[in-house]
């Protein structure tokens, strides 16, 4: 065995990868004293076979060197080891992709090894040793809790090749081959739904897109030619699946209807269970695919509510009840029965087929209904790490330094309390503080108003969104046009408010944008209103792109920036000229914007990607912060311009990003569907609204630990912070504004 080990170390990975192991010349290699001509006793035979087996294994091991394209349990262990050492920050997939290769190269460089990206004998030995050099990019030595996911950048999966090339797949099929098809379509960029193994409308649409792109017969059926075109297509190492922009039938149901789910189960059916329980208001944890304490508790609550046998296990009866329409929603403790918005007042039955509490939002504001299953949080942790314990584990974080000022210590220990609730004829999509004691609520097309409040919670004025476009120099016909206020931003001195309108209503506006749109559809442009805060009158109307969403102003009062959802670009408005001076193409569904304090850079979240655009406000050149996470939606920046914070719509987390390196330092799940957020004036706390949880969370930025979560009325969507009073205003889409004292 000494001899075989030396052969093992002497032969390189490359040589063995292209040659077959050679058989030994004779058994004397193992037992020289044996003469092959002599009779062997029966006692020797097992020993000889064991020795030969060990020798063959020792020769074969270099052939199993791990490299790009490899998959299996050994790659899983490698990723876990690299992750523990601080070199790998992607999900544990078991596939050796470009992220894994980059982590291996970084490890090899740090430990003086040949940086070839291949895990051979030397790299393996160093990984297993206690002397491996830690990475300088490690954030801390603290083991993350299941809800603090350190930079889970998606890594593309290896395309799966169909086991039977001549069969066809079509709508209604449910089998492993559909799973393979969906994965291939996903990495190729055609399929944006979850991997269910069921061939539904989303899978069919993806196949049709593929067939059109490859000039095949467009029938939505995956036959041999369609699959061959897909499986032979090289996948770019940087390709990633665009986040879903709609709720589809492919996300509904269980892949294995007969399987009983119970505590300890881990599979895609558990993910489907958690999603169903979450949609019905019983489960507020992350979608992990692991059946732990939280999942079991949610199942018990559901079983009690439905009059089922309460055993905490999901058999056929519980599954059948879960998949019934019109799920019961567990109300917030402070929510009154009349707080729910009357859905019939502004949507048709077709628009409300999703059964969400306020489903008008699902077709007019698609990012509220992104399918989060693309971000499988379970792939970032082991069963023991992801045991479904309390989602807000505050004990896992250290306290602030004892040298903090006394008032900061008091704020840390303080608990937010509900101070006041504002109601009325409102449907606020956002609430924004002017910096001078006024609060603007944008009420979309449901009220066609902007309502303005003071610090005493008084309604100062209701501003109608109706304007005469010709009065402001626009060529549309004379008369009144209505808008649909979405978001607002204020000039640095609070003199002006800039309000975006989702779309315009009136003659000539016949092609409004929709929840799924692209520039080729040439949907109508919309307009930005400027409101003077002295008299609360609209005094300027500026044309921007199609379906403008977020608005941000530069602190030097030079520029106003608007993200245009359907034209996939950024409008740059000169605030002195009161006109758009530039359009910057960004990609699918730009949303949140934030500008640094020096007015030099703007950061734009592009929800149809994993990235954040960086716009130079001097020459308008474009750069990117890549692989932040699935569907970045809302952004905020700390007062020192050191850290950027992003809500990730496709993951249900909030990320902290180091602007010096562009790296994600930490992620935390605050609740179901974190949407908007604001930051305290000292940068110590984030306030995040969780749209489907009906909650608002206070997060300490130093370690991204959740300090408190409070209940809100249905569908909290907007939030703003008043530094003078330390009050947090929350806009609930269901028709209320809640003010919390911190």
XYZ file of C-alpha atoms in Angstrom:
742
model
C 0.000 0.000 0.000
C 2.987 2.324 0.524
C 3.870 1.695 -3.124
C 0.311 2.312 -4.354
C 0.073 5.560 -2.412
C 3.254 6.870 -4.026
C 1.868 6.023 -7.470
C -1.330 7.876 -6.516
C 0.525 11.095 -5.704
C 2.884 10.923 -8.654
C 0.262 10.717 -11.381
C -1.324 14.026 -12.368
C -5.016 14.728 -12.780
C -4.636 15.498 -16.472
C -2.835 12.261 -17.320
C -5.258 10.049 -15.460
C -8.277 11.844 -16.912
C -7.280 10.619 -20.392
C -6.013 7.120 -19.623
C -7.319 3.898 -18.111
C -5.871 2.519 -14.862
C -3.382 -0.281 -15.587
C -3.720 -3.670 -13.963
C -0.755 -4.829 -11.883
C 1.653 -7.252 -13.573
C 1.254 -9.870 -10.900
C 0.077 -10.364 -7.374
C 3.672 -9.985 -6.229
C 3.070 -6.235 -6.214
C 0.970 -6.855 -3.135
C 2.587 -9.915 -1.577
C 6.035 -10.476 -3.013
C 6.745 -13.614 -1.019
C 3.847 -15.495 -2.595
C 4.750 -17.830 -5.440
C 1.888 -17.934 -7.933
C 2.762 -21.566 -8.775
C 2.065 -22.711 -5.213
C -1.385 -23.596 -3.965
C -3.022 -20.860 -1.996
C -4.778 -21.671 1.201
C -8.395 -20.519 1.534
C -7.344 -18.114 4.300
C -5.318 -16.025 1.839
C -8.085 -15.506 -0.711
C -10.160 -12.804 1.131
C -7.003 -10.906 2.009
C -5.827 -10.872 -1.609
C -9.184 -9.641 -2.883
C -9.312 -6.896 -0.224
C -5.785 -5.742 -1.084
C -6.571 -5.656 -4.799
C -9.747 -3.638 -4.174
C -7.897 -1.094 -2.069
C -5.242 -0.726 -4.737
C -7.786 -0.157 -7.502
C -9.572 2.457 -5.409
C -6.289 4.261 -4.733
C -5.553 4.390 -8.463
C -9.046 5.532 -9.357
C -9.203 8.441 -6.941
C -7.245 10.920 -9.067
C -9.657 10.231 -11.917
C -12.381 11.561 -9.614
C -10.678 14.944 -9.272
C -13.374 17.592 -9.017
C -13.539 20.198 -11.739
C -16.025 22.392 -13.583
C -18.928 20.299 -14.851
C -18.707 17.693 -12.069
C -21.752 17.032 -9.907
C -22.550 14.848 -6.931
C -22.146 14.495 -3.185
C -18.404 15.230 -3.315
C -19.096 18.602 -4.908
C -21.682 19.293 -2.202
C -19.073 18.575 0.483
C -16.536 20.732 -1.358
C -18.944 23.673 -1.498
C -19.759 23.326 2.186
C -16.049 23.266 3.076
C -15.264 26.288 0.909
C -18.265 28.089 2.347
C -17.117 27.380 5.914
C -13.659 28.708 5.019
C -15.198 31.875 3.582
C -14.349 31.317 -0.078
C -17.714 30.206 -1.477
C -20.828 32.326 -1.042
C -23.202 30.615 -3.462
C -25.909 28.022 -2.776
C -24.982 24.412 -2.038
C -26.084 22.836 -5.328
C -23.824 19.798 -5.745
C -22.868 21.119 -9.192
C -19.342 22.399 -9.938
C -20.129 25.601 -11.825
C -18.277 28.888 -12.369
C -18.884 30.103 -8.804
C -17.393 26.930 -7.340
C -14.444 27.088 -9.718
C -13.761 30.719 -8.777
C -13.885 29.810 -5.079
C -11.419 26.929 -5.620
C -9.010 29.212 -7.496
C -9.215 31.788 -4.713
C -8.509 29.056 -2.134
C -5.588 27.711 -4.142
C -4.014 31.159 -4.491
C -4.387 31.826 -0.771
C -2.684 28.536 0.082
C 0.151 28.632 -2.452
C -1.276 25.916 -4.682
C -1.466 25.755 -8.460
C -4.555 27.906 -9.212
C -6.053 25.656 -11.886
C -9.568 25.500 -10.449
C -9.332 21.691 -10.185
C -9.585 19.936 -6.847
C -6.874 17.307 -7.016
C -4.906 15.574 -4.301
C -2.991 18.631 -3.051
C -6.027 20.885 -2.947
C -8.064 18.194 -1.210
C -5.336 17.660 1.387
C -5.087 21.384 2.101
C -8.852 21.723 2.397
C -8.895 18.941 4.973
C -5.976 20.340 6.953
C -6.300 22.752 9.853
C -3.727 25.098 8.314
C -5.799 26.289 5.368
C -5.598 30.055 5.021
C -8.896 31.843 5.731
C -10.173 34.274 3.142
C -9.777 37.982 3.756
C -13.327 38.478 2.552
C -14.864 36.602 5.444
C -17.375 38.854 7.100
C -17.262 37.398 10.585
C -16.726 34.149 12.357
C -20.296 33.874 13.431
C -22.313 30.975 12.014
C -25.338 32.416 10.247
C -28.817 31.473 11.331
C -31.168 30.050 8.704
C -32.614 33.491 8.063
C -29.284 35.277 7.697
C -28.151 34.020 4.332
C -24.659 35.287 3.556
C -24.611 36.242 -0.136
C -26.581 33.382 -1.703
C -25.731 34.259 -5.313
C -27.473 31.791 -7.627
C -25.168 29.460 -9.538
C -26.454 28.019 -12.811
C -27.321 24.339 -12.715
C -25.990 21.812 -15.173
C -28.493 21.142 -17.960
C -30.061 17.737 -17.580
C -30.185 15.402 -20.579
C -33.401 13.516 -21.127
C -33.140 9.825 -20.338
C -35.431 8.741 -23.217
C -34.785 10.811 -26.368
C -37.799 9.733 -28.445
C -40.752 10.455 -26.136
C -42.724 13.701 -26.109
C -43.692 15.959 -23.213
C -46.824 18.063 -23.315
C -49.212 19.999 -21.134
C -50.654 17.898 -18.342
C -47.609 15.625 -17.953
C -46.062 15.222 -14.525
C -42.846 13.216 -14.303
C -39.063 13.532 -13.786
C -38.588 14.272 -17.493
C -40.670 17.450 -17.080
C -38.432 18.389 -14.167
C -35.403 17.949 -16.444
C -37.087 20.005 -19.159
C -37.927 22.839 -16.760
C -34.355 22.992 -15.485
C -32.965 23.158 -18.992
C -35.461 25.855 -19.966
C -34.660 27.741 -16.771
C -30.898 27.908 -17.270
C -31.464 28.830 -20.926
C -33.563 31.792 -19.822
C -36.957 30.672 -21.147
C -38.619 29.368 -17.971
C -39.097 31.549 -14.901
C -41.332 29.351 -12.769
C -40.464 26.905 -9.998
C -39.234 23.397 -10.815
C -42.383 21.341 -10.173
C -42.238 18.416 -12.578
C -45.684 19.449 -13.860
C -46.137 20.614 -17.465
C -48.469 23.592 -17.066
C -49.106 26.784 -18.999
C -45.844 28.422 -17.922
C -43.822 25.433 -19.095
C -45.768 25.368 -22.353
C -45.155 29.093 -22.909
C -41.433 28.582 -22.274
C -41.314 25.750 -24.823
C -43.100 27.956 -27.369
C -40.537 30.726 -26.815
C -37.717 28.230 -27.320
C -39.302 26.861 -30.484
C -39.727 30.348 -31.926
C -36.135 31.232 -31.119
C -34.832 28.097 -32.865
C -37.160 28.148 -35.878
C -38.913 24.932 -34.857
C -42.570 24.006 -35.242
C -44.386 26.090 -32.647
C -46.777 23.676 -30.915
C -45.794 23.940 -27.243
C -44.923 20.233 -27.192
C -41.425 19.147 -26.228
C -40.574 16.465 -28.745
C -37.157 15.147 -29.657
C -36.224 18.113 -31.883
C -37.246 20.679 -29.279
C -35.331 18.932 -26.514
C -32.318 18.418 -28.762
C -32.246 22.142 -29.549
C -32.426 22.926 -25.855
C -29.934 20.349 -24.625
C -27.349 21.113 -27.286
C -27.443 24.854 -26.632
C -24.300 25.965 -24.725
C -25.159 27.723 -21.530
C -23.215 30.836 -20.642
C -21.530 30.695 -17.273
C -23.189 33.954 -16.400
C -26.685 32.940 -17.436
C -29.254 33.179 -14.732
C -32.964 32.646 -14.676
C -34.917 35.889 -14.828
C -37.229 36.206 -11.829
C -40.860 35.336 -12.348
C -43.223 38.210 -13.039
C -46.511 36.405 -12.662
C -48.319 33.799 -10.617
C -48.969 30.684 -12.667
C -50.543 27.271 -12.314
C -47.076 25.698 -12.264
C -46.597 26.894 -8.683
C -49.788 25.221 -7.435
C -50.097 21.690 -6.115
C -47.928 18.878 -4.843
C -45.616 16.811 -7.021
C -46.320 13.648 -4.989
C -49.981 13.802 -3.868
C -49.854 10.469 -2.045
C -46.824 11.325 0.084
C -47.441 12.067 3.770
C -45.419 15.084 4.860
C -44.310 15.350 8.456
C -41.610 16.808 10.636
C -38.197 15.957 9.244
C -39.345 15.731 5.608
C -37.252 17.607 3.071
C -38.393 17.846 -0.556
C -40.154 20.024 -3.110
C -43.552 19.043 -1.698
C -42.617 20.687 1.592
C -41.766 23.842 -0.346
C -45.206 23.690 -2.013
C -46.794 23.129 1.410
C -44.996 26.103 2.938
C -45.978 28.314 0.023
C -49.643 27.296 0.306
C -49.680 27.845 4.075
C -47.960 31.197 3.611
C -50.474 32.361 1.027
C -53.295 31.471 3.397
C -51.722 33.309 6.330
C -50.644 30.390 8.505
C -46.893 30.282 7.827
C -44.485 33.210 8.009
C -41.110 31.512 7.723
C -38.873 31.180 4.656
C -39.580 28.617 1.927
C -36.903 26.079 2.825
C -38.344 22.737 1.731
C -37.603 21.446 5.243
C -40.457 20.431 7.575
C -39.442 21.817 10.966
C -41.074 23.450 13.988
C -42.549 26.422 12.159
C -44.048 24.303 9.417
C -45.528 21.824 11.882
C -47.039 24.640 13.961
C -48.553 26.210 10.848
C -50.048 22.862 9.795
C -51.595 22.378 13.240
C -53.152 25.848 13.099
C -54.520 25.106 9.638
C -55.928 21.748 10.726
C -57.658 23.344 13.702
C -59.143 26.077 11.517
C -60.458 23.531 8.996
C -61.793 21.017 11.528
C -59.318 18.345 10.476
C -57.535 15.756 12.566
C -54.863 17.751 14.405
C -51.681 15.696 14.133
C -49.258 18.148 12.500
C -48.850 15.834 9.504
C -49.981 16.536 5.965
C -51.829 13.587 4.523
C -54.382 13.466 1.734
C -57.137 15.241 3.709
C -54.935 18.155 4.736
C -53.536 18.469 1.227
C -57.012 18.501 -0.251
C -58.068 21.247 2.160
C -54.961 23.262 1.385
C -55.688 23.242 -2.314
C -59.300 24.423 -1.998
C -60.039 27.903 -3.387
C -60.736 31.001 -1.310
C -58.290 30.309 1.526
C -59.003 31.782 4.921
C -56.544 34.510 5.876
C -55.415 34.798 9.461
C -56.060 38.451 10.381
C -53.579 40.682 12.114
C -54.478 41.043 15.817
C -55.031 44.785 15.403
C -56.926 44.502 12.151
C -60.630 45.233 12.199
C -63.068 43.382 9.899
C -63.726 46.587 8.004
C -60.086 47.260 7.292
C -60.052 45.047 4.203
C -60.388 46.909 0.941
C -63.565 46.213 -1.039
C -62.092 44.294 -3.944
C -65.245 44.595 -6.023
C -64.824 48.354 -6.162
C -61.915 48.220 -8.565
C -61.398 44.742 -10.010
C -63.245 42.115 -11.963
C -63.515 38.434 -10.982
C -60.865 37.604 -13.581
C -58.484 40.054 -11.975
C -59.133 38.530 -8.573
C -58.605 34.892 -9.482
C -55.471 34.689 -7.335
C -57.462 34.936 -4.087
C -54.909 37.239 -2.499
C -56.273 39.696 0.107
C -55.928 42.620 -2.287
C -55.389 41.120 -5.662
C -55.797 44.233 -7.784
C -52.122 44.623 -6.962
C -51.276 41.330 -8.623
C -52.110 42.580 -12.095
C -51.241 46.239 -11.774
C -48.081 45.789 -9.705
C -46.472 42.480 -10.657
C -43.542 42.716 -8.279
C -45.902 42.190 -5.344
C -46.621 38.702 -6.631
C -43.198 37.450 -7.684
C -42.802 33.725 -7.232
C -40.132 33.356 -4.572
C -39.575 29.666 -5.188
C -36.629 30.441 -7.485
C -34.660 31.294 -4.398
C -34.436 27.988 -2.570
C -33.166 29.065 0.794
C -32.821 25.458 1.800
C -29.888 25.151 -0.572
C -27.875 27.407 1.697
C -28.094 25.363 4.910
C -28.104 21.878 6.365
C -31.108 20.298 8.125
C -29.704 21.189 11.528
C -29.055 24.761 10.447
C -32.510 25.018 8.945
C -34.587 23.374 11.618
C -37.392 25.900 11.212
C -36.917 27.406 14.632
C -38.011 30.941 15.432
C -37.591 33.104 12.330
C -36.318 36.023 14.329
C -33.483 34.596 16.409
C -32.214 37.700 18.151
C -30.043 35.704 20.538
C -27.624 34.822 17.735
C -26.324 38.371 17.525
C -23.979 40.321 19.757
C -24.920 43.554 21.460
C -23.591 46.931 20.366
C -20.333 48.177 21.834
C -20.651 49.527 25.350
C -19.224 52.861 24.165
C -22.393 53.696 22.186
C -24.111 56.835 23.235
C -26.852 56.546 25.815
C -29.605 57.662 23.459
C -28.598 55.034 20.926
C -28.695 52.365 23.636
C -32.174 53.488 24.582
C -33.288 53.301 20.955
C -31.873 49.797 20.692
C -33.868 48.605 23.652
C -36.981 50.597 22.780
C -40.023 48.909 21.335
C -42.095 50.462 18.590
C -45.667 51.224 19.566
C -48.655 52.182 17.434
C -49.229 55.909 17.802
C -52.014 56.652 15.339
C -53.952 55.197 12.399
C -55.215 57.281 9.485
C -58.031 56.018 7.290
C -60.442 57.482 4.769
C -60.822 57.358 1.017
C -57.224 56.307 0.426
C -55.344 53.376 -1.064
C -51.741 54.445 -0.425
C -49.060 52.786 -2.528
C -46.373 54.875 -0.857
C -45.866 57.381 1.939
C -42.938 59.816 1.825
C -41.748 62.454 4.304
C -40.840 65.838 2.840
C -38.181 66.577 5.451
C -40.243 69.587 6.542
C -43.067 67.905 8.424
C -45.348 66.974 5.523
C -46.167 63.414 4.484
C -47.355 62.603 0.963
C -49.453 59.469 0.363
C -49.815 58.357 -3.276
C -53.175 56.629 -3.801
C -52.810 55.218 -7.339
C -55.784 55.081 -9.731
C -58.116 53.815 -7.023
C -58.500 57.279 -5.542
C -56.717 59.439 -8.158
C -55.286 61.536 -5.347
C -52.275 62.484 -3.300
C -53.190 63.049 0.325
C -50.942 65.284 2.423
C -50.661 65.065 6.230
C -48.800 66.954 8.933
C -47.041 65.672 12.053
C -50.273 65.946 14.015
C -51.824 63.420 11.563
C -54.154 66.048 10.138
C -55.163 65.885 6.488
C -53.666 69.097 5.115
C -54.885 68.712 1.553
C -56.139 66.192 -0.978
C -54.453 66.847 -4.323
C -56.329 65.506 -7.337
C -54.168 63.910 -10.015
C -56.142 65.612 -12.831
C -54.163 67.962 -15.106
C -54.502 69.751 -18.447
C -51.507 68.494 -20.412
C -51.651 71.270 -23.004
C -51.236 73.812 -20.235
C -47.795 72.329 -19.597
C -46.762 72.216 -23.243
C -47.736 68.664 -24.154
C -49.437 67.845 -27.423
C -52.294 65.690 -26.162
C -55.815 67.011 -26.724
C -57.123 69.833 -24.627
C -59.001 68.754 -21.537
C -58.499 67.013 -18.234
C -56.343 63.926 -17.887
C -56.086 61.823 -14.778
C -52.969 60.106 -13.527
C -52.333 57.376 -10.966
C -49.777 58.468 -8.325
C -47.284 55.745 -7.401
C -44.200 57.151 -5.657
C -42.829 60.518 -4.580
C -39.467 62.128 -3.873
C -38.599 65.559 -2.511
C -35.978 68.089 -3.382
C -33.270 68.268 -0.765
C -34.751 71.391 0.807
C -38.294 69.987 0.733
C -39.516 72.741 -1.588
C -40.814 70.412 -4.300
C -42.354 66.957 -4.440
C -41.947 64.889 -7.595
C -44.702 62.300 -8.095
C -44.739 59.502 -10.679
C -47.977 58.306 -12.319
C -48.372 54.658 -13.221
C -50.424 55.579 -16.276
C -52.598 58.381 -17.650
C -56.344 58.326 -18.280
C -57.926 60.295 -21.087
C -58.162 60.694 -24.848
C -55.103 59.429 -26.682
C -53.871 57.085 -23.927
C -54.953 53.766 -25.392
C -51.944 51.507 -24.763
C -51.312 51.401 -21.022
C -48.554 49.210 -19.666
C -49.325 45.944 -17.930
C -47.768 43.618 -15.387
C -45.774 41.834 -18.089
C -44.440 44.239 -20.662
C -41.444 45.127 -22.765
C -40.356 48.098 -24.893
C -41.397 46.405 -28.143
C -45.042 46.812 -27.122
C -44.638 50.608 -27.311
C -46.982 51.216 -24.394
C -47.950 54.768 -23.498
C -45.503 57.077 -21.821
C -46.658 58.657 -18.583
C -45.875 61.824 -16.640
C -44.073 63.128 -13.588
C -45.789 65.854 -11.540
C -43.946 68.552 -9.624
C -45.830 69.866 -6.590
C -44.853 73.045 -4.754
C -45.044 72.269 -1.043
C -45.780 75.905 -0.161
C -49.199 75.902 -1.841
C -49.546 72.164 -2.562
C -50.339 72.780 -6.225
C -49.086 70.891 -9.284
C -46.914 73.395 -11.145
C -44.989 71.218 -13.630
C -45.802 68.101 -15.671
C -42.899 66.271 -17.346
C -43.189 63.375 -19.791
C -41.119 60.317 -18.887
C -41.175 56.635 -19.876
C -43.830 53.932 -19.761
C -45.185 52.954 -16.344
C -42.854 55.077 -14.212
C -42.381 53.641 -10.748
C -39.772 54.965 -8.359
C -38.545 58.565 -8.163
C -35.328 59.886 -6.612
C -33.722 63.315 -6.491
C -30.047 64.170 -6.287
C -29.114 65.979 -3.050
C -27.678 68.868 -5.071
C -31.205 69.439 -6.521
C -29.827 69.061 -10.031
C -31.543 65.898 -11.261
C -34.700 63.849 -10.820
C -34.485 60.144 -11.743
C -37.463 57.958 -12.659
C -37.467 54.192 -13.246
C -39.754 53.179 -16.113
C -41.155 49.678 -15.651
C -42.347 48.943 -19.197
C -39.800 50.867 -21.256
C -37.031 49.227 -19.204
C -35.082 52.429 -18.754
C -34.276 55.365 -16.494
C -35.518 58.882 -17.198
C -33.103 61.649 -16.242
C -34.950 64.934 -15.637
C -33.172 68.270 -15.350
C -34.898 69.912 -12.392
C -34.040 73.418 -13.599
C -35.317 72.895 -17.135
C -38.191 70.692 -15.935
C -37.756 68.271 -18.803
C -36.331 64.869 -19.518
C -32.795 65.214 -20.867
C -31.715 61.582 -21.177
C -32.885 57.962 -21.193
C -30.631 55.181 -19.955
C -31.430 51.587 -20.919
C -31.297 49.230 -17.946
C -33.124 45.977 -18.710
C -36.188 44.150 -17.427
C -38.259 46.041 -14.869
C -36.171 48.740 -13.194
C -37.586 49.731 -9.794
C -35.890 51.245 -6.732
C -33.430 54.160 -6.955
C -31.114 55.801 -4.456
C -28.530 58.575 -4.951
C -25.371 58.994 -2.880
C -24.878 62.083 -0.720
C -22.333 63.595 -3.112
C -24.799 63.406 -6.039
C -22.180 61.490 -8.015
C -23.771 58.048 -8.344
C -27.268 56.638 -8.577
C -28.077 53.001 -7.838
C -31.050 51.393 -9.593
C -32.564 48.002 -8.722
C -33.422 46.005 -11.843
C -36.093 43.572 -10.709
C -35.932 41.345 -13.763
C -32.350 40.460 -12.874
C -29.990 39.738 -10.014
C -28.188 43.052 -10.406
C -28.088 46.721 -9.423
C -27.175 49.355 -11.997
C -24.704 52.093 -11.051
C -25.180 55.332 -12.996
C -22.465 58.007 -13.036
C -24.408 61.272 -12.712
C -21.667 63.285 -14.410
C -21.300 61.442 -17.723
C -24.229 58.990 -17.308
C -22.023 55.978 -17.930
C -23.305 52.685 -16.610
C -21.713 50.084 -14.343
C -23.163 47.156 -12.402
C -23.110 45.499 -9.012
C -23.664 41.901 -10.053
C -25.287 38.882 -8.423
C -26.843 40.646 -5.455
C -29.801 38.279 -5.355
C -33.093 37.421 -6.996
C -35.188 40.467 -8.039
C -33.813 43.488 -6.174
C -36.750 45.859 -5.593
C -36.175 48.698 -3.145
C -32.888 50.391 -2.241
C -31.659 52.634 0.533
C -28.183 53.859 1.444
C -26.574 54.620 4.786
C -25.617 58.225 5.664
C -21.910 57.549 5.101
C -22.452 56.075 1.604
C -20.702 52.948 2.808
C -23.497 50.389 2.617
C -26.385 49.820 0.258
C -29.475 47.897 1.365
C -31.790 46.061 -1.031
C -35.025 44.166 -0.618
C -34.874 41.047 -2.792
C -38.320 40.322 -4.136
C -37.482 36.866 -5.448
C -35.874 35.694 -2.200
C -37.920 37.430 0.454
C -34.797 38.840 2.093
C -33.046 42.138 2.750
C -29.396 42.361 1.706
C -26.577 44.525 3.071
C -24.022 45.392 0.376
C -20.540 46.831 0.854
C -20.251 49.579 -1.758
C -16.443 49.479 -1.668
C -16.380 45.866 -2.876
C -19.851 45.345 -4.306
C -20.192 42.247 -2.141
C -23.210 41.159 -0.133
C -22.245 41.048 3.526
C -25.396 39.569 4.962
C -29.030 38.816 4.215
C -31.952 38.536 6.576
C -35.567 37.454 6.062
C -37.810 39.946 7.816
C -41.123 38.340 6.883
C -43.225 37.266 3.938
C -42.542 39.541 0.956
C -40.395 42.452 2.220
C -41.132 45.397 -0.065
C -40.180 48.983 0.804
C -37.920 50.213 3.579
C -36.393 53.336 5.067
C -33.341 53.994 7.211
C -32.920 56.027 10.385
C -31.011 59.290 10.102
C -28.023 57.807 11.949
C -28.015 54.701 9.746
C -28.412 52.313 12.679
C -31.828 50.882 11.831
C -33.829 49.795 8.817
C -37.615 49.753 8.866
C -39.036 47.177 6.440
C -42.642 46.449 5.483
C -43.579 42.813 4.792
C -46.426 42.843 2.300
C -47.910 39.368 2.783
C -47.062 39.045 6.485
C -48.939 42.258 7.316
C -45.999 43.309 9.469
C -43.224 45.876 9.751
C -39.761 44.964 11.024
C -37.022 47.004 12.671
C -33.569 45.729 11.680
C -30.270 46.724 13.279
C -27.897 47.437 10.404
C -24.647 46.570 12.188
C -25.438 42.842 12.177
C -28.764 42.795 10.280
C -30.558 41.383 13.295
C -34.284 41.910 13.705
C -35.013 43.962 16.792
C -38.795 43.933 16.581
C -41.664 43.022 14.279
C -45.067 44.691 14.675
C -48.420 43.925 13.094
C -49.977 46.234 10.539
C -53.201 46.328 8.614
C -53.421 44.376 5.390
C -50.759 44.757 2.689
C -48.205 47.246 4.029
C -46.401 48.555 0.957
C -44.862 51.984 1.673
C -42.828 53.354 4.565
C -41.060 56.543 5.622
C -39.097 57.677 8.675
C -39.312 61.058 10.412
C -36.007 61.753 12.220
C -37.390 64.669 14.206
C -40.039 62.602 15.975
C -38.509 59.104 15.539
C -41.799 58.009 14.044
C -42.300 55.490 11.262
C -45.225 55.951 8.871
C -46.520 52.818 7.111
C -48.797 52.911 4.046
C -51.154 49.927 3.887
C -52.553 49.314 0.437
C -55.806 48.118 2.010
C -56.682 51.708 2.942
C -54.791 52.951 5.989
C -51.672 54.766 7.167
C -50.226 53.639 10.499
C -47.785 55.706 12.541
C -45.425 53.932 14.956
C -43.339 55.577 17.656
C -39.804 54.227 17.944
